[in-house]
Short mmCIF file of C-alpha atoms in Angstrom, two decimals:
data_model
loop_
_atom_site.label_atom_id
_atom_site.label_comp_id
_atom_site.label_asym_id
_atom_site.label_seq_id
_atom_site.Cartn_x
_atom_site.Cartn_y
_atom_site.Cartn_z
CA MET A 172 -64.29 8.43 -50.97
CA THR A 173 -67.30 7.27 -48.47
CA ASN A 174 -68.24 3.81 -48.26
CA LEU A 175 -71.49 4.28 -50.16
CA GLU A 176 -69.30 5.71 -52.88
CA LYS A 177 -66.96 2.67 -52.74
CA TYR A 178 -70.17 0.43 -52.77
CA ILE A 179 -71.26 1.92 -55.86
CA ASN A 180 -67.96 2.09 -57.55
CA ALA A 181 -67.60 -1.68 -56.92
CA PHE A 182 -70.85 -2.33 -58.90
CA VAL A 183 -69.88 0.09 -61.63
CA GLU A 184 -66.38 -1.49 -62.19
CA ALA A 185 -67.27 -5.04 -61.69
CA LEU A 186 -70.44 -4.93 -63.98
CA GLU A 187 -69.51 -2.11 -66.14
CA VAL A 188 -72.74 -0.26 -65.73
CA PRO A 189 -73.20 3.63 -65.30
CA ALA A 190 -73.41 4.69 -61.72
CA GLU A 191 -77.01 5.94 -62.09
CA ASP A 192 -78.08 2.36 -62.82
CA VAL A 193 -77.00 0.59 -60.06
CA ALA A 194 -79.59 1.22 -57.28
CA ALA A 195 -82.15 -0.80 -59.66
CA LEU A 196 -79.79 -3.78 -60.44
CA VAL A 197 -81.12 -7.13 -59.50
CA TYR A 198 -79.05 -10.38 -59.88
CA GLY A 199 -80.01 -12.25 -63.00
CA GLU A 200 -82.31 -9.53 -64.55
CA SER A 201 -79.71 -7.79 -66.76
CA THR A 202 -77.03 -9.21 -69.05
CA ALA A 203 -74.48 -7.08 -66.80
CA TRP A 204 -75.14 -8.95 -63.62
CA ASP A 205 -74.88 -12.77 -64.67
CA SER A 206 -73.05 -15.30 -62.81
CA VAL A 207 -69.66 -14.23 -63.96
CA GLY A 208 -70.36 -10.61 -63.26
CA HIS A 209 -71.46 -11.77 -59.76
CA MET A 210 -68.08 -13.27 -58.92
CA SER A 211 -66.36 -9.95 -60.18
CA LEU A 212 -68.66 -8.05 -58.19
CA ILE A 213 -67.95 -10.14 -54.79
CA ALA A 214 -64.27 -9.91 -55.50
CA ALA A 215 -64.57 -5.94 -55.90
CA LEU A 216 -66.60 -5.58 -52.70
CA GLU A 217 -64.09 -7.86 -50.88
CA ASP A 218 -61.49 -5.72 -51.94
CA ALA A 219 -63.07 -2.31 -51.31
CA PHE A 220 -64.03 -3.07 -47.93
CA ASP A 221 -61.20 -5.70 -47.00
CA ILE A 222 -63.76 -8.53 -45.94
CA MET A 223 -64.24 -12.14 -46.71
CA VAL A 224 -67.69 -12.84 -47.76
CA ASP A 225 -69.52 -16.00 -46.73
CA MET A 226 -70.75 -18.41 -49.18
CA ASP A 227 -74.34 -17.92 -48.01
CA ASP A 228 -73.99 -14.20 -48.22
CA ILE A 229 -72.43 -14.62 -51.96
CA ILE A 230 -75.74 -16.42 -52.67
CA ASP A 231 -78.08 -13.94 -51.03
CA LEU A 232 -76.42 -11.06 -52.47
CA SER A 233 -79.11 -10.50 -55.24
CA SER A 234 -79.91 -7.04 -55.43
CA PHE A 235 -78.11 -3.59 -54.88
CA GLU A 236 -80.27 -3.08 -51.69
CA LYS A 237 -79.71 -6.58 -50.48
CA GLY A 238 -75.98 -6.11 -50.79
CA LYS A 239 -76.13 -3.10 -48.09
CA GLU A 240 -77.92 -5.43 -45.62
CA ILE A 241 -75.14 -8.06 -46.09
CA LEU A 242 -72.39 -5.64 -45.88
CA ALA A 243 -73.82 -4.46 -42.55
CA LYS A 244 -73.06 -7.90 -41.10
CA TYR A 245 -69.42 -7.43 -41.80
CA ASP A 246 -69.43 -3.95 -39.79
CA VAL A 247 -69.61 -1.84 -43.06
CA GLU A 248 -71.84 1.06 -42.47
CA LEU A 249 -73.12 2.71 -45.92
CA MET B 37 -36.58 -16.83 -63.11
CA LEU B 38 -39.87 -18.50 -64.06
CA LEU B 39 -42.01 -17.04 -61.21
CA SER B 40 -40.17 -13.77 -60.21
CA GLY B 41 -42.52 -11.42 -58.39
CA LYS B 42 -45.23 -13.89 -58.14
CA ASN B 43 -47.09 -14.82 -54.93
CA ALA B 44 -47.91 -18.52 -54.49
CA LEU B 45 -50.10 -20.34 -52.01
CA ILE B 46 -49.17 -23.90 -51.91
CA THR B 47 -50.75 -26.56 -49.83
CA GLY B 48 -49.17 -29.69 -48.27
CA THR B 49 -45.67 -28.12 -48.23
CA ALA B 50 -44.32 -30.02 -45.27
CA ARG B 51 -43.32 -33.13 -47.31
CA GLY B 52 -43.17 -34.94 -50.49
CA ILE B 53 -44.16 -33.16 -53.59
CA GLY B 54 -45.36 -30.20 -51.97
CA ASN B 55 -42.03 -29.69 -50.20
CA ALA B 56 -40.37 -30.08 -53.49
CA MET B 57 -42.63 -27.26 -54.89
CA LEU B 58 -41.65 -25.02 -51.87
CA HIS B 59 -38.06 -25.36 -53.05
CA VAL B 60 -38.53 -25.05 -56.70
CA PHE B 61 -41.04 -22.25 -56.53
CA ALA B 62 -38.72 -20.19 -54.19
CA ARG B 63 -35.81 -20.79 -56.50
CA GLU B 64 -37.77 -19.46 -59.29
CA GLY B 65 -38.68 -16.45 -57.27
CA ALA B 66 -41.75 -16.84 -55.95
CA ASN B 67 -42.95 -15.84 -52.69
CA ILE B 68 -45.09 -18.49 -50.81
CA TRP B 69 -47.86 -19.12 -48.33
CA ALA B 70 -46.58 -22.31 -47.34
CA PHE B 71 -49.82 -24.47 -46.11
CA ALA B 72 -49.22 -27.50 -43.89
CA ARG B 73 -51.52 -29.36 -41.70
CA THR B 74 -49.13 -29.73 -38.58
CA PRO B 75 -47.08 -27.08 -36.70
CA SER B 76 -43.56 -28.13 -36.95
CA GLU B 77 -40.27 -26.37 -35.90
CA ASN B 78 -38.48 -28.42 -38.65
CA PHE B 79 -40.82 -27.14 -41.33
CA GLU B 80 -40.55 -23.65 -40.01
CA ALA B 81 -36.85 -23.75 -40.29
CA ASP B 82 -36.95 -25.21 -43.80
CA CYS B 83 -39.26 -22.32 -44.74
CA ARG B 84 -36.75 -19.72 -43.19
CA ALA B 85 -33.70 -21.20 -44.74
CA THR B 86 -35.32 -21.67 -48.21
CA ALA B 87 -36.55 -18.03 -48.10
CA ASP B 88 -33.10 -16.81 -47.14
CA LYS B 89 -31.49 -18.94 -49.78
CA TYR B 90 -33.33 -17.49 -52.42
CA GLY B 91 -34.20 -14.07 -51.09
CA VAL B 92 -38.05 -14.40 -51.34
CA TRP B 93 -40.69 -14.80 -48.19
CA ILE B 94 -42.08 -17.89 -47.29
CA LYS B 95 -44.79 -17.74 -44.62
CA PRO B 96 -45.91 -21.35 -42.95
CA VAL B 97 -49.60 -21.33 -42.66
CA TYR B 98 -51.45 -24.24 -40.74
CA CYS B 99 -54.39 -25.80 -42.09
CA ASP B 100 -56.46 -29.10 -42.24
CA LEU B 101 -58.32 -29.18 -45.35
CA SER B 102 -60.69 -31.76 -43.83
CA ASP B 103 -61.85 -28.82 -41.57
CA THR B 104 -63.74 -25.96 -43.12
CA ALA B 105 -63.05 -23.78 -40.12
CA THR B 106 -59.47 -24.00 -40.27
CA ILE B 107 -59.35 -23.35 -43.91
CA LYS B 108 -61.36 -20.05 -43.60
CA GLU B 109 -59.00 -19.07 -40.51
CA ALA B 110 -55.91 -19.88 -42.63
CA PHE B 111 -57.02 -17.88 -45.48
CA LYS B 112 -57.64 -15.04 -43.35
CA GLN B 113 -53.95 -14.94 -42.60
CA VAL B 114 -53.44 -14.67 -46.41
CA MET B 115 -55.77 -11.83 -46.63
CA ALA B 116 -54.14 -10.08 -43.72
CA ASP B 117 -51.15 -9.74 -45.60
CA LYS B 118 -52.81 -7.71 -48.26
CA GLN B 119 -50.78 -9.10 -51.02
CA PRO B 120 -51.93 -10.09 -54.41
CA LEU B 121 -52.30 -13.89 -55.10
CA HIS B 122 -50.91 -14.97 -58.30
CA ILE B 123 -50.77 -18.74 -57.93
CA LEU B 124 -52.55 -21.53 -56.17
CA VAL B 125 -51.39 -25.00 -56.08
CA ASN B 126 -53.90 -27.37 -54.74
CA ASN B 127 -51.21 -29.97 -53.79
CA ALA B 128 -52.27 -31.49 -50.44
CA GLY B 129 -53.86 -34.97 -50.75
CA ARG B 130 -54.51 -38.02 -48.67
CA MET B 131 -54.10 -41.60 -49.58
CA ASP B 132 -54.61 -44.34 -47.19
CA GLU B 133 -53.39 -48.14 -47.73
CA ASP B 134 -54.57 -49.74 -50.68
CA LYS B 135 -57.63 -52.04 -50.26
CA MET B 136 -60.65 -53.15 -52.19
CA PHE B 137 -63.77 -51.33 -52.55
CA GLN B 138 -65.62 -53.99 -50.60
CA MET B 139 -63.27 -53.49 -47.68
CA THR B 140 -63.56 -49.97 -47.70
CA ALA B 141 -66.03 -48.05 -45.12
CA GLU B 142 -68.01 -45.13 -46.27
CA ALA B 143 -66.56 -43.09 -43.55
CA GLU B 144 -62.91 -43.87 -44.97
CA MET B 145 -64.16 -42.64 -48.49
CA ARG B 146 -65.76 -39.54 -47.07
CA ALA B 147 -62.67 -38.57 -45.18
CA ILE B 148 -60.68 -39.06 -48.47
CA PHE B 149 -63.08 -36.85 -50.34
CA ASP B 150 -63.11 -34.40 -47.58
CA THR B 151 -59.42 -33.69 -47.99
CA ASN B 152 -58.81 -34.32 -51.67
CA PHE B 153 -61.90 -32.63 -53.02
CA PHE B 154 -64.30 -30.61 -50.86
CA GLY B 155 -61.43 -28.99 -48.82
CA THR B 156 -59.56 -28.26 -51.92
CA MET B 157 -62.56 -26.64 -53.42
CA GLU B 158 -63.40 -24.79 -50.07
CA LEU B 159 -59.76 -23.13 -50.32
CA THR B 160 -60.07 -22.52 -54.21
CA ARG B 161 -63.28 -20.43 -53.47
CA PRO B 162 -61.80 -17.55 -51.72
CA ALA B 163 -58.32 -17.94 -53.32
CA THR B 164 -59.68 -17.27 -56.94
CA ARG B 165 -61.78 -14.55 -55.78
CA LEU B 166 -58.36 -12.95 -54.43
CA MET B 167 -56.94 -13.54 -57.99
CA ALA B 168 -60.01 -12.15 -59.53
CA ARG B 169 -59.36 -8.80 -57.88
CA ALA B 170 -56.37 -8.38 -60.23
CA LYS B 171 -58.00 -10.25 -63.04
CA GLN B 172 -54.90 -12.57 -63.36
CA GLY B 173 -53.83 -15.92 -61.86
CA ALA B 174 -53.22 -19.47 -62.19
CA VAL B 175 -54.41 -22.59 -60.41
CA VAL B 176 -52.60 -26.02 -60.52
CA ASN B 177 -54.51 -28.90 -59.11
CA VAL B 178 -52.29 -31.80 -58.37
CA ALA B 179 -54.46 -34.92 -59.25
CA SER B 180 -53.00 -38.23 -60.12
CA ILE B 181 -53.02 -40.86 -62.90
CA ALA B 182 -55.18 -42.75 -60.70
CA GLY B 183 -57.91 -40.14 -61.38
CA LEU B 184 -57.56 -40.89 -65.23
CA ASP B 185 -56.88 -44.58 -64.86
CA GLY B 186 -58.47 -45.83 -61.98
CA ASP B 187 -55.47 -47.65 -60.89
CA SER B 188 -55.38 -47.11 -56.98
CA ARG B 189 -57.95 -47.36 -54.28
CA LEU B 190 -61.35 -46.49 -55.53
CA ASP B 191 -62.03 -43.53 -53.16
CA TYR B 192 -58.65 -41.88 -53.99
CA SER B 193 -59.11 -42.43 -57.78
CA ALA B 194 -62.45 -40.93 -57.67
CA SER B 195 -61.43 -38.13 -55.63
CA LYS B 196 -58.70 -37.17 -57.84
CA ALA B 197 -61.18 -37.65 -61.04
CA ALA B 198 -63.48 -35.31 -59.37
CA LEU B 199 -60.58 -32.75 -59.14
CA ILE B 200 -59.76 -33.26 -62.75
CA ALA B 201 -63.48 -32.79 -63.73
CA ALA B 202 -63.36 -29.55 -61.47
CA THR B 203 -60.20 -28.34 -63.22
CA LYS B 204 -62.22 -28.47 -66.47
CA LYS B 205 -65.26 -26.79 -65.21
CA LEU B 206 -63.18 -24.07 -63.39
CA ALA B 207 -61.19 -23.47 -66.25
CA ARG B 208 -64.38 -22.46 -68.25
CA GLU B 209 -65.83 -20.32 -65.34
CA MET B 210 -62.39 -18.47 -64.61
CA ILE B 211 -61.19 -17.43 -67.91
CA SER B 212 -63.21 -14.57 -68.00
CA LEU B 213 -61.59 -13.34 -64.86
CA GLY B 214 -58.21 -13.90 -66.10
CA ILE B 215 -57.49 -17.04 -64.37
CA ARG B 216 -55.97 -20.15 -65.69
CA VAL B 217 -56.75 -23.65 -64.27
CA ASN B 218 -54.74 -26.62 -65.02
CA ALA B 219 -54.06 -29.97 -63.30
CA ILE B 220 -51.11 -32.23 -63.42
CA ALA B 221 -51.30 -35.88 -62.74
CA PRO B 222 -48.29 -37.45 -61.38
CA GLY B 223 -47.58 -41.13 -61.54
CA LEU B 224 -45.82 -43.28 -58.87
CA THR B 225 -43.63 -40.73 -57.00
CA ASP B 226 -40.71 -41.37 -54.50
CA THR B 227 -42.84 -39.84 -51.47
CA ALA B 228 -44.09 -41.15 -48.12
CA LEU B 229 -47.36 -41.68 -49.70
CA VAL B 230 -46.07 -44.48 -51.62
CA LYS B 231 -43.70 -45.87 -49.15
CA ASP B 232 -46.33 -48.39 -47.94
CA LEU B 233 -46.69 -50.18 -51.48
CA SER B 234 -45.35 -53.62 -51.39
CA GLU B 235 -42.49 -54.50 -53.57
CA LYS B 236 -44.66 -56.63 -55.68
CA VAL B 237 -47.22 -53.87 -56.33
CA GLU B 238 -44.67 -51.29 -56.83
CA ALA B 239 -42.66 -53.66 -59.40
CA GLU B 240 -46.08 -54.24 -61.21
CA GLN B 241 -46.80 -50.40 -61.40
CA LEU B 242 -43.24 -49.72 -62.71
CA GLU B 243 -43.47 -52.40 -65.43
CA LYS B 244 -45.95 -50.16 -67.06
CA VAL B 245 -43.70 -47.17 -66.96
CA LEU B 246 -41.29 -46.53 -69.82
CA MET B 247 -38.74 -45.24 -67.75
CA HIS B 248 -39.16 -47.98 -65.25
CA ARG B 249 -38.57 -45.92 -62.24
CA LYS B 250 -40.62 -43.66 -59.96
CA ALA B 251 -40.61 -39.89 -60.36
CA GLN B 252 -38.56 -37.70 -57.96
CA PRO B 253 -40.98 -35.17 -56.36
CA GLU B 254 -38.74 -32.48 -57.89
CA GLU B 255 -39.85 -33.82 -61.39
CA ILE B 256 -43.29 -33.10 -60.46
CA ALA B 257 -42.57 -29.78 -59.03
CA GLU B 258 -40.79 -28.38 -62.00
CA VAL B 259 -43.85 -29.08 -64.14
CA ALA B 260 -46.30 -27.32 -61.76
CA ALA B 261 -43.68 -24.42 -61.74
CA PHE B 262 -44.22 -24.30 -65.51
CA MET B 263 -48.01 -24.51 -65.48
CA ALA B 264 -48.23 -21.90 -62.89
CA SER B 265 -45.85 -19.47 -64.78
CA ASP B 266 -46.72 -17.16 -67.63
CA ARG B 267 -44.68 -19.30 -69.97
CA ALA B 268 -47.90 -21.33 -69.92
CA SER B 269 -50.18 -18.40 -70.60
CA TYR B 270 -52.08 -20.24 -73.66
CA VAL B 271 -52.64 -23.23 -71.44
CA THR B 272 -55.85 -23.78 -69.53
CA GLY B 273 -58.41 -26.43 -68.62
CA GLN B 274 -55.60 -29.31 -69.26
CA VAL B 275 -54.34 -32.44 -67.63
CA TRP B 276 -50.66 -32.86 -67.99
CA ARG B 277 -49.59 -36.55 -67.07
CA VAL B 278 -46.07 -36.80 -65.31
CA ASP B 279 -45.78 -40.32 -65.33
CA GLY B 280 -42.59 -41.32 -66.72
CA GLY B 281 -44.48 -42.74 -70.05
CA ILE B 282 -47.26 -44.79 -69.37
CA LEU B 283 -48.71 -45.52 -72.78
#
């Protein structure tokens, strides 16, 4: 599985949304990505890429695209 | 065994209640990341001997809960083991000599809160995320009857009250992730923390206790082990007084 596939899969599993929907996701704009879903998503990303996300980045991770930028800080290339 | 196959992170394990927890949790089959503040060969020998005795692994990890950087580094060591985390026991705490509020400097109050509340929360944050990966876990916060009754110095009592409030809020937030969060509230316990109490103060405190004696650390640890175990699977958001009967 590529890193991009792992990234998409984290959204699919944590937020229980179809893979084709994840690219348009924005935090707080759907019932799937609420605060509880956000914590599941962070846990899934940490698990998938074996990283420990800083508090500021947890707050900043507000969209699918923003998440890519944040993961780059942890040397995860998508 | 109550905790067979579970991995537990326990803070403040070098002495007192935390050290009793180290022994009780290991006896019940738990593997342990044993957090302590100060590196010590005696402590590491204790960990090795206890692990050998009960056939579990115990890894000493050093961390000062008043220092965010060391918390982060310590938790990285836990992550590096690539093991699931099932249990977090936030036991480490600080209590300085008893004194009146008007005699307590702001810096002292902040130092108490840094360890008893903020540091504890800083560790709880990544720990519960690690638990969330498996959608299961149990957190046991070691508060104090002082957090319920306000019968110790103000900053200590208030920090434990904050921990109790956090327990209830975390229980609400974490249940959807399969994590139970509870607290125990020990009364007067026979540890170094209370050794400095004068005989008069100790006698006054024990007068209120139906059993008229202090708890042994093991008596607190046994309750924590139960709260952390699957036998308490329908218990969350609760504060269990372990105080010998103060009614």
